[in-house]
Coordinates of C-alpha atoms and ligand atoms in Angstrom, one line a residue:
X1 CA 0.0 0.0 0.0
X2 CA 1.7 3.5 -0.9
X3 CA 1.5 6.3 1.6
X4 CA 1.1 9.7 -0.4
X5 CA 1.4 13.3 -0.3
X6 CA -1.6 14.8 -1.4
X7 CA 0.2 18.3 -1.6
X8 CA 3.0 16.8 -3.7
X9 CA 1.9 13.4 -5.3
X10 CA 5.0 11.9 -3.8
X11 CA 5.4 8.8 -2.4
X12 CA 6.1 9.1 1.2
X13 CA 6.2 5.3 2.1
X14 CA 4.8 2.0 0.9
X15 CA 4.1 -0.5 3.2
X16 CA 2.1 -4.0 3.8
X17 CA -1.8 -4.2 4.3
X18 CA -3.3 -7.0 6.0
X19 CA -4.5 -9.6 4.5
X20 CA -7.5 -11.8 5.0
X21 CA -5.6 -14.0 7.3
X22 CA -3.4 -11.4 8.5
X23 CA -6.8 -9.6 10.2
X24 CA -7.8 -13.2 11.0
X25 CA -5.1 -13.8 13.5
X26 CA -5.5 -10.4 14.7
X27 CA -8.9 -10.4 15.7
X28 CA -8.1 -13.7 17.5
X29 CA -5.4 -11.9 19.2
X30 CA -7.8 -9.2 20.4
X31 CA -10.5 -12.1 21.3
X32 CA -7.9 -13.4 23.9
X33 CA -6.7 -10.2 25.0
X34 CA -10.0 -8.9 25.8
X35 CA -10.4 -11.3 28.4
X36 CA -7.4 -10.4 30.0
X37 CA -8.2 -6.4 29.6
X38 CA -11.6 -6.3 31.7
X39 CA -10.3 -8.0 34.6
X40 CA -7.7 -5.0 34.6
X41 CA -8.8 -2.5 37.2
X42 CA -10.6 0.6 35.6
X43 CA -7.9 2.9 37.7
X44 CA -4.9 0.9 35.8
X45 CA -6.7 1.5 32.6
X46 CA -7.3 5.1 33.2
X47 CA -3.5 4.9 34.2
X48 CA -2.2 3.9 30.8
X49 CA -4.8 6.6 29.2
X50 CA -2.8 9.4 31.0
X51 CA 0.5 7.5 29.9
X52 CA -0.8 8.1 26.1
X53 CA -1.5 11.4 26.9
X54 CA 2.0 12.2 28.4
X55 CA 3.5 10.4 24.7
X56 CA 1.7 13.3 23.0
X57 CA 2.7 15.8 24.9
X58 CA 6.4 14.7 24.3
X59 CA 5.8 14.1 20.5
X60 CA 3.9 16.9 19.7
X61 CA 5.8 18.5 16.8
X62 CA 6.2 14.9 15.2
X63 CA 2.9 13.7 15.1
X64 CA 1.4 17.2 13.4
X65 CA 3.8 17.1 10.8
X66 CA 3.8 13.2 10.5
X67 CA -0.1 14.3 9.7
X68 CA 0.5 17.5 7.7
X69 CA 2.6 15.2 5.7
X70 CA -0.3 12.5 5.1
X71 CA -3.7 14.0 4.4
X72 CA -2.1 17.7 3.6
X73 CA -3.7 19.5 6.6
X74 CA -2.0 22.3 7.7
X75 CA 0.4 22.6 9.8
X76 CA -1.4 24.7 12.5
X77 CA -4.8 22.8 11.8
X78 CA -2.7 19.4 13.0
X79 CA -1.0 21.1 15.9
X80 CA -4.7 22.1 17.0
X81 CA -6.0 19.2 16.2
X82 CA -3.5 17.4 18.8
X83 CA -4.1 20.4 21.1
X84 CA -8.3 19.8 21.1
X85 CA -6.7 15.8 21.5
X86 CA -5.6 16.9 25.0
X87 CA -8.6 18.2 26.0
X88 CA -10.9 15.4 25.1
X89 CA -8.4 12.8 27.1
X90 CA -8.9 15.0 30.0
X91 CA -12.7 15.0 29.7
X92 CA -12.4 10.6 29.6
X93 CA -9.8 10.5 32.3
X94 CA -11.9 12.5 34.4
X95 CA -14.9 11.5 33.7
X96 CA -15.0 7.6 32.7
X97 CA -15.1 6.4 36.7
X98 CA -17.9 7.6 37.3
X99 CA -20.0 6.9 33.9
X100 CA -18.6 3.4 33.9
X101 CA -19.5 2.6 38.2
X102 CA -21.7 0.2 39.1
X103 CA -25.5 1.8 40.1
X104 CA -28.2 0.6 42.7
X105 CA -30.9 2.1 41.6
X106 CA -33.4 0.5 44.3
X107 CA -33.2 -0.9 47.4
X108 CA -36.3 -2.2 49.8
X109 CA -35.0 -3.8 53.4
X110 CA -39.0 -5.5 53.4
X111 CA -38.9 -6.6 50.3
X112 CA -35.0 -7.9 50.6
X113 CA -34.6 -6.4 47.2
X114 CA -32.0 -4.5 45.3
X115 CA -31.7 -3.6 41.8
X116 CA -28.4 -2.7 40.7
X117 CA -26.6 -1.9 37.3
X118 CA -23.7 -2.8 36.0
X119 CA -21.4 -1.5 32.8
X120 CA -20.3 -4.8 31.0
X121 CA -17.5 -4.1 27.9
X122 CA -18.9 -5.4 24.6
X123 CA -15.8 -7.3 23.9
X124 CA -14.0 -7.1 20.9
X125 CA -15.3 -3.9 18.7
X126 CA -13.9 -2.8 15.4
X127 CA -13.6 1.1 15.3
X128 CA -13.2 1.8 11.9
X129 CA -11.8 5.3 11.0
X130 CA -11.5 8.3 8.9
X131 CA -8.8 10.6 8.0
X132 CA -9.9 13.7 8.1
X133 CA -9.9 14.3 11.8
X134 CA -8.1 11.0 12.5
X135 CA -6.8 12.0 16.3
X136 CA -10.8 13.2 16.7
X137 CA -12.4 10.5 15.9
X138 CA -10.5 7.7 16.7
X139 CA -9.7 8.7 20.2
X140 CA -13.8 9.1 20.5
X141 CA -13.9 5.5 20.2
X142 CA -10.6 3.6 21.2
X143 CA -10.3 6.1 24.5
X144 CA -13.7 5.6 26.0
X145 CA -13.9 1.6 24.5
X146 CA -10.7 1.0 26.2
X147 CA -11.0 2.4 29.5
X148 CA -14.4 0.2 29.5
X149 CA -12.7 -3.3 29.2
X150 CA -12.9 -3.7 25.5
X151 CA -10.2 -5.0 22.5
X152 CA -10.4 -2.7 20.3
X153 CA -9.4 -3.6 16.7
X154 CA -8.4 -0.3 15.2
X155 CA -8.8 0.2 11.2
X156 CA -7.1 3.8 10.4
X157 CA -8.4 5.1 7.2
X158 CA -5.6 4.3 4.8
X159 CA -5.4 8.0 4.0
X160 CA -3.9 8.4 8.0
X161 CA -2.1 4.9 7.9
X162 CA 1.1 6.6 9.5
X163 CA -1.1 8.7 12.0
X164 CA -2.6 5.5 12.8
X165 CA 0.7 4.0 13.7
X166 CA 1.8 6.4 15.7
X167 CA -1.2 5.9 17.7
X168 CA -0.9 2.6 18.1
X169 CA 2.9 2.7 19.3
X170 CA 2.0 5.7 21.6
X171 CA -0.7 3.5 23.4
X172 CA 1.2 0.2 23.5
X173 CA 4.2 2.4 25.0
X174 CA 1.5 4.3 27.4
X175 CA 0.9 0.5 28.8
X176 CA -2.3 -0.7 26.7
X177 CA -1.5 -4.4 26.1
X178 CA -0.8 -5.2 22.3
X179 CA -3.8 -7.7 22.5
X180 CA -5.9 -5.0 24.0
X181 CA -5.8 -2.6 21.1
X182 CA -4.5 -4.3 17.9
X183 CA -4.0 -2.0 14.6
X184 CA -5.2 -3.4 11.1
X185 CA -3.8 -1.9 8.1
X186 CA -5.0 -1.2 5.0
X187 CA -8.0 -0.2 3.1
X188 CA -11.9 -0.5 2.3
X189 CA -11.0 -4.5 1.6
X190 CA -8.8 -5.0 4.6
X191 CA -11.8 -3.1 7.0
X192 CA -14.6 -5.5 5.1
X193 CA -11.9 -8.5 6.1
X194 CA -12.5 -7.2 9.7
X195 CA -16.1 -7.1 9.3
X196 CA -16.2 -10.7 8.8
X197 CA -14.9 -11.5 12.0
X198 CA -17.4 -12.4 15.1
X199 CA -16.9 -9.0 16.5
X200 CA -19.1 -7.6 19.2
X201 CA -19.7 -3.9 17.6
X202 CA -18.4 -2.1 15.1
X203 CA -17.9 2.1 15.3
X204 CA -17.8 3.3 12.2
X205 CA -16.6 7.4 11.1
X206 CA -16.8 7.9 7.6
X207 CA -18.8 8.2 4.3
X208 CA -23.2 7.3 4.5
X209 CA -22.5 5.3 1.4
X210 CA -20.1 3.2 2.9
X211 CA -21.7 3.3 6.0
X212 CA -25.0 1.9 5.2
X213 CA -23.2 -0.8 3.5
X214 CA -21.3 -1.8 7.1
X215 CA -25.4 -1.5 8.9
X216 CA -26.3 -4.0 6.5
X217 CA -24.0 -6.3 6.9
X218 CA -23.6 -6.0 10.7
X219 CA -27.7 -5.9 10.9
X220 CA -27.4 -9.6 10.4
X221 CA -25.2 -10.8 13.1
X222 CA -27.5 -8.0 16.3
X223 CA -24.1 -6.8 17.1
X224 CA -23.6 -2.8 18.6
X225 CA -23.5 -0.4 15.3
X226 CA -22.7 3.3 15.6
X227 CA -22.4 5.1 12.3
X228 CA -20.7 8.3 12.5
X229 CA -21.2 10.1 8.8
X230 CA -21.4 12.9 6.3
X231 CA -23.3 16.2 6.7
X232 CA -24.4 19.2 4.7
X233 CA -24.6 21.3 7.0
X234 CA -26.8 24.6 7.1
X235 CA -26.0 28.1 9.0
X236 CA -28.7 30.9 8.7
X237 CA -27.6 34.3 9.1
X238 CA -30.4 36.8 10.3
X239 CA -30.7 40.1 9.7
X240 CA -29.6 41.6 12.8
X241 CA -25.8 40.6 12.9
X242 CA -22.4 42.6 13.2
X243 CA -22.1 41.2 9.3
X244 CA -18.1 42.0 9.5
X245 CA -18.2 39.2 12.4
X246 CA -20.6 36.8 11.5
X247 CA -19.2 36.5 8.0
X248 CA -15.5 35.6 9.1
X249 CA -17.2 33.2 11.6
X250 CA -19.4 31.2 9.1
X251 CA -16.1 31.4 6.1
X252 CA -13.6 29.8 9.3
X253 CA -16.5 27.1 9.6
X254 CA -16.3 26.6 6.1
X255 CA -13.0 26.6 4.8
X256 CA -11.1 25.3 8.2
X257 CA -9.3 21.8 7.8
X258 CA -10.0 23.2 3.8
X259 CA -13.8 22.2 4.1
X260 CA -13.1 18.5 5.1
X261 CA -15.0 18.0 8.1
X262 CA -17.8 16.3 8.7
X263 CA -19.5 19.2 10.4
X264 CA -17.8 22.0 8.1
X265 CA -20.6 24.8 7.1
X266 CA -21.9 23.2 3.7
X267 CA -24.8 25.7 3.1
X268 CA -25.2 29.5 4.2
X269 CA -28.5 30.4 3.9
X270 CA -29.1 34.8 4.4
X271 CA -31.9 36.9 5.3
X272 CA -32.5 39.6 1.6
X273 CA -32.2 42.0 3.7
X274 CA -28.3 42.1 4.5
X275 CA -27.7 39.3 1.7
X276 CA -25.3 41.6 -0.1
X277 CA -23.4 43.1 2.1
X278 CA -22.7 39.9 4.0
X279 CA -22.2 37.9 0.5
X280 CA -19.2 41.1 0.2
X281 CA -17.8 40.9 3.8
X282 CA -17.4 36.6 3.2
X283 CA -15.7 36.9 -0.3
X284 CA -13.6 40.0 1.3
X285 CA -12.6 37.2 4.5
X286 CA -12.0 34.3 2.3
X287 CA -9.8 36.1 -0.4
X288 CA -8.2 36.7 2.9
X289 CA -6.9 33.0 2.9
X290 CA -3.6 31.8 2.0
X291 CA -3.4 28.8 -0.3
X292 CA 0.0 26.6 -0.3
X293 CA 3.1 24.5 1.0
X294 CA 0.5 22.6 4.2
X295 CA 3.9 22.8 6.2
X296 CA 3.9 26.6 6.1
X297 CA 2.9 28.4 8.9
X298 CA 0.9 30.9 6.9
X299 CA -1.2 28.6 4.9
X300 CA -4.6 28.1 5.9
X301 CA -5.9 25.9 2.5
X302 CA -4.2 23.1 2.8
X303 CA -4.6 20.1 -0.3
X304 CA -7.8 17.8 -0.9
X305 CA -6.3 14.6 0.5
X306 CA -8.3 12.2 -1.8
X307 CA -7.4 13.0 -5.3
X308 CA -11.5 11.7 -6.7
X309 CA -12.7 14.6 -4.4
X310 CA -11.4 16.8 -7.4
X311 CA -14.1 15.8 -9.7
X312 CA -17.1 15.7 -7.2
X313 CA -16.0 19.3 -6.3
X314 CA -15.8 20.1 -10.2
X315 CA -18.9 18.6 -10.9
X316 CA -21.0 20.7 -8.1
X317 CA -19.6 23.8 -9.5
X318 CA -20.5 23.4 -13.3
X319 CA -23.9 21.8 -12.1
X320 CA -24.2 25.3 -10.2
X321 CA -23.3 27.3 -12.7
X322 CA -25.4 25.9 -15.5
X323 CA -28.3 26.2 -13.6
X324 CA -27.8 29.8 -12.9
X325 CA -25.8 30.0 -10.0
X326 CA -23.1 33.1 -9.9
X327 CA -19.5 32.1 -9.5
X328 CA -17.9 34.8 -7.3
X329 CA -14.9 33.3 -6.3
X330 CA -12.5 30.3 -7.4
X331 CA -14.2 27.2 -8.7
X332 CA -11.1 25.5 -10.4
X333 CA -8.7 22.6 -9.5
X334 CA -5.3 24.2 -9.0
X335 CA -2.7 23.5 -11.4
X336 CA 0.1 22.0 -9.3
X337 CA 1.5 18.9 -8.1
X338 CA -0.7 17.1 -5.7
X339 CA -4.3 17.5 -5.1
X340 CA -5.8 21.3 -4.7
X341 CA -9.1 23.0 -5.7
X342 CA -9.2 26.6 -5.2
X343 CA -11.7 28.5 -2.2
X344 CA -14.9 28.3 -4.0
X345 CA -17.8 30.9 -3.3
X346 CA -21.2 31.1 -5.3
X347 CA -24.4 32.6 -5.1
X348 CA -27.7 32.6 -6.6
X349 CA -27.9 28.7 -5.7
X350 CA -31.0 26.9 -4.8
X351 CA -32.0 23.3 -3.8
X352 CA -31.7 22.0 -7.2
X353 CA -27.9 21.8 -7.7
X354 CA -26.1 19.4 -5.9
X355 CA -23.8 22.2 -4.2
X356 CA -26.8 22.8 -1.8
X357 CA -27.9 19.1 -1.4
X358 CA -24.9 16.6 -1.3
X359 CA -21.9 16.8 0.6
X360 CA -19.1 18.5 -0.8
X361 CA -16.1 18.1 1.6
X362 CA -14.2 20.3 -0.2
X363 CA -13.7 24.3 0.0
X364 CA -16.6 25.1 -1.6
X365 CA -19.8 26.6 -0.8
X366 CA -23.1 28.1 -2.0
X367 CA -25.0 31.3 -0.3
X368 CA -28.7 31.3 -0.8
X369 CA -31.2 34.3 0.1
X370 CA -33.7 34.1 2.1
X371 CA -37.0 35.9 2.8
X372 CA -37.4 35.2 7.0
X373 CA -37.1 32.3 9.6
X374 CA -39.6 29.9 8.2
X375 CA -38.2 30.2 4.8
X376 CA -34.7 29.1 6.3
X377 CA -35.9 26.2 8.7
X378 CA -37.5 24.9 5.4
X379 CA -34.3 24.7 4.2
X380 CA -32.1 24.0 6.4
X381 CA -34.1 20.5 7.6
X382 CA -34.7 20.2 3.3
X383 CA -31.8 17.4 3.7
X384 CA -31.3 13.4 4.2
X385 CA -28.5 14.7 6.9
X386 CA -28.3 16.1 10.3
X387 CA -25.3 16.3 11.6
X388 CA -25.0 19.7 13.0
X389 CA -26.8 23.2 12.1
X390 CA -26.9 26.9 13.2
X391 CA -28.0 30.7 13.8
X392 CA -26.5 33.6 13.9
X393 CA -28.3 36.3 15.6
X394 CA -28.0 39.2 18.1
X395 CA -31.5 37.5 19.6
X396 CA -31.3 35.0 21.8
X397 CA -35.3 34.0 21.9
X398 CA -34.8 34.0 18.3
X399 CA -32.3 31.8 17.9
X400 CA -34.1 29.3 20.7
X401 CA -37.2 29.3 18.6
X402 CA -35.1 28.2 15.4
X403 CA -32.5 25.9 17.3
X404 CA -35.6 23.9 18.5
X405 CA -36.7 23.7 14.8
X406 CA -33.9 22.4 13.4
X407 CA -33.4 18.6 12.7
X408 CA -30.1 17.7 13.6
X409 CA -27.8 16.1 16.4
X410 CA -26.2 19.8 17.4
X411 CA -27.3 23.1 16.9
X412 CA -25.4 26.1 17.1
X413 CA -26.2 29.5 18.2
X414 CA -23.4 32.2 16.8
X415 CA -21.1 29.6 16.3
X416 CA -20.1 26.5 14.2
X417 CA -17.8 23.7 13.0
X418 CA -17.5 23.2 16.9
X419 CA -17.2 19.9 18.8
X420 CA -17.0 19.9 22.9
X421 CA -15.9 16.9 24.8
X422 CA -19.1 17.4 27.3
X423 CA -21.9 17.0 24.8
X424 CA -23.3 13.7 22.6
X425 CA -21.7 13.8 19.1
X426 CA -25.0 12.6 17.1
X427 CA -26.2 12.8 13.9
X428 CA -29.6 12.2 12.6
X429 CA -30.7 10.8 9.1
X430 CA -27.9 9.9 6.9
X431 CA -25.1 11.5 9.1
X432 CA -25.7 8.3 11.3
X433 CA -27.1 6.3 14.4
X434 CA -25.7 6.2 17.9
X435 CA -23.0 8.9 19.5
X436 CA -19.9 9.4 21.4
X437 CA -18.6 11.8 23.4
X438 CA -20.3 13.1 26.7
X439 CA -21.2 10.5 29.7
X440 CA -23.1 9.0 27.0
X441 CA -20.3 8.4 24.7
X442 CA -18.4 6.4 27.5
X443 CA -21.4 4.2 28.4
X444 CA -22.2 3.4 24.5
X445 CA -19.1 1.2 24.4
X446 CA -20.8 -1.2 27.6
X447 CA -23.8 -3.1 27.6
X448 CA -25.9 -2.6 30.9
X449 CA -26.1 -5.7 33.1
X450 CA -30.1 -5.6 35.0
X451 CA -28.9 -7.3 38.9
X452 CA -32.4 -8.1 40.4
X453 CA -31.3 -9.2 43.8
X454 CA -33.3 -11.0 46.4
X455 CA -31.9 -11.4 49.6
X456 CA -32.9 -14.7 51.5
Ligands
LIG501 P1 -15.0 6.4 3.8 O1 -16.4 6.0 4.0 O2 -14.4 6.4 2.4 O3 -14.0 5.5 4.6 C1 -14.0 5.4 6.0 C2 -13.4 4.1 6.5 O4 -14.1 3.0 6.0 C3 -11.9 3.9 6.0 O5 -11.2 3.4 7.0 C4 -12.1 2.9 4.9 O6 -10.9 2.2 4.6 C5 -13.2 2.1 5.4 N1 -14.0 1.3 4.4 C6 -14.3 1.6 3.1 N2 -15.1 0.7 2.6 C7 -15.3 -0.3 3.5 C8 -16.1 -1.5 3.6 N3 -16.7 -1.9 2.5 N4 -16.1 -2.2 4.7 C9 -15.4 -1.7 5.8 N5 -14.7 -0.6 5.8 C10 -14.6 0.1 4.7 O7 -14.8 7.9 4.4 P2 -13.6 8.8 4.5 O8 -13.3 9.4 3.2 O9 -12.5 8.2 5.3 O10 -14.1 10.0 5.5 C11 -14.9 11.1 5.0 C12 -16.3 11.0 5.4 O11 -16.4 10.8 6.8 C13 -17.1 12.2 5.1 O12 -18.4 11.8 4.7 C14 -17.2 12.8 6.5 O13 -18.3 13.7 6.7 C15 -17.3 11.7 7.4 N6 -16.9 12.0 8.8 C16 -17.9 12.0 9.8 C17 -17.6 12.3 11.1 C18 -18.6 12.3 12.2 O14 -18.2 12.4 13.3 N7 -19.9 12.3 11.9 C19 -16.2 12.6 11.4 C20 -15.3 12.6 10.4 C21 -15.6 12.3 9.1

């Protein structure tokens, strides 16, 4: 399997997939580890959690450019992605005791009963990752699955193979027993290998098509599937902003990580009256943003890491444009080595061009006008995603009153493209089923044991 630079097309490394039997042997591994894992105290576990965390502070510099160097993200986007890494091991190490502790939730002395409950691990679970946000969303899974008692049998995207390695070293350095959490290399094939194997859930970040196709086969076998997938996500801007502000807040949620996140603003929707000026102030702010090397400080559009997201961002753009929408800003692949599309704003878009409907994960994006609220909650919910979705206003009752409205796992109130630690990361429709992060997002990776207990 070759390892390359999106920014340069080069060849960074090449290096050997599993095979069929190689994930075989693993997952057998894993199976026997596991058993060994949940009789580990929870304190030892959480121990070797704040070992990994030290490794990351000491390798800090490594592991962003190690990651830079992968998926072309840059530079300063990897060192914060490792910094918002911290802060999300800190939220688990604090708070998995007590999520994961064993409840009574009755007790009668007459009727010598007591109901108790109890967090059992799952077993062996396969989290199978993306590369986008690979520090994000894997720790989401194999942090909180971990610390619960489970094997975890970790696929990396093959996009963020070496960022997957690192991971795995750091952890089997920070004490996690190699049987405990066992990497699997390799691609789409290699992570439908694992699928075959009688694993007790699978945690899934990545595309809905690919997605639905691991529900389907998992719905078979009644094991634990979480799904966490794609978005097209909406932000409405009302007419009663500081424009200047709000539209260098909704271009950051945009363009940041150069449009590929899952919960990146894919749709602005404005009120008609400010539509203009605010269309002005965002082209003004993303002109703004430097395009280049991914290792240079100053560069904020990093490359497209997967050379076929090109064409799909092509594609949206002509499809725009031929049915009437006005190109204001880029809208061409980059002639350079690697893979790059240039910042991409249009207007005059509607629901009928696939810029407004399917996810681009790219640097583009489409503003539409809008006549008031209900006009832009029609909108906003016309999708088959729901991962996140916002307002910005100066009113707060306002924004409560659309917030409720709005079909989607979070909701954002002057401010998007945002993940916290402390609340579920959901999504509804297409952008998937289940959640992590949050209390809940340590208890997902248990099955609760019902103690009905009758005293003689
Ligand atoms: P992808 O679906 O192409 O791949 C994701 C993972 O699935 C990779 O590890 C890949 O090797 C594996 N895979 C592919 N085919 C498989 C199969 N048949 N069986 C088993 N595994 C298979 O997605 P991607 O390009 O890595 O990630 C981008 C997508 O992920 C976007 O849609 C983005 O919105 C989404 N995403 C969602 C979240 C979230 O939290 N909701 C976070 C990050 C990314």
């Amino acid at each position: 399997m070759k390892i390359i630079n999106p920014a340069d097309g080069t060849v960074i490394t090449e290096i050997t997939a599993d095979n069929a039997a190689a994930v075989r042997r693993k997952y057998e591994l894993a199976r026997a580890g596991q058993r060994k894992w949940a009789k580990v105290p929870i304190s030892k576990r959480l121990a070797a959690i704040a070992a990994f965390r030290e490794r990351i502070v000491a390798m800090h510099e490594t592991l962003a450019r190690t990651l830079t160097h992968e998926v072309g993200k840059p530079i300063r986007q990897s060192r914060n992605e490792l910094n918002g890494l911290l802060g999300r091991l800190d939220f688990f190490l604090h708070e998995s005791a007590r999520a994961l502790h064993d409840e009574k939730v009755f007790a009668d002395a007459g009727q010598k009963l007591e109901e108790r409950i109890t967090h059992e691990p799952l077993g062996v679970i396969a989290n199978i990752s993306a590369w986008n946000y690979p520090y994000f969303v894997g720790s989401n899974v194999f942090v909180p699955a971990l610390v619960a008692g489970n094997a975890v049998l970790y696929k990396p995207s093959e996009f963020a193979t070496l960022t997957g390695t690192h991971i795995a070293e750091m952890l089997h350095e920070a004490g996690i027993p190699r049987d405990a959490f066992v990497p699997v290399i390799g691609d789409g094939g290699t992570g439908a290998a694992l699928l075959r194997q009688p694993i007790d859930g699978v945690f899934f970040t990545g595309s809905y098509p690919t997605g639905a196709k691991i529900a389907a086969r998992a719905g078979k076998r009644m094991i634990k599937v979480q799904l966490e997938l794609g978005g097209k996500d909406p932000i409405y801007v009302c007419d009663d902003v500081d424009i200047k502000a709000a539209a260098a807040g909704v271009a950051d949620g945009a363009f940041y990580n150069t449009g590929q996140s899952c919960c990146s603003v894919e749709r602005i929707y404005v009120h008609d009256s400010i539509h203009d000026r605010f269309v002005e102030a965002f082209v003004a702010e993303v002109k703004g943003y430097r395009l280049g090397d991914p290792m240079d400080e100053g560069t904020y559009i990093g490359a497209i890491t997967r050379r076929p997201q090109l064409d799909v961002l092509k594609k949206q753009v002509a499809d725009a444009k031929r049915k009437g929408a006005k190109l204001l800003l880029g809208g061409n692949i980059v002639k350079r080595k690697g893979n790059w599309f240039e910042p991409t704003v249009l207007t005059d878009v509607d629901h009928s061009m696939a810029l407004m409907t399917d996810e681009s994960f790219g640097p583009i994006i489409g503003i539409q006008s809008v006549a008031d609220d209900v006009a832009a909650v029609d909108l906003m919910n016309d999708t088959a995603y729901g991962l996140t979705a916002g307002v910005y206003t100066t009113d707060a009752k306002r924004a409560k009153r659309i917030l409720g409205q709005l079909r989607a796992g979070s909701v954002y109130w002057n401010c998007c493209d945002r993940v916290s630690p402390r609340l579920p990361w959901s999504g509804v429709g297409h952008s998937g089923i289940g959640l992590t992060l949050s209390t809940y997002g340590i208890q997902t990776f248990t099955r609760p044991k019902a103690w009905h207990l009758k005293s003689a």
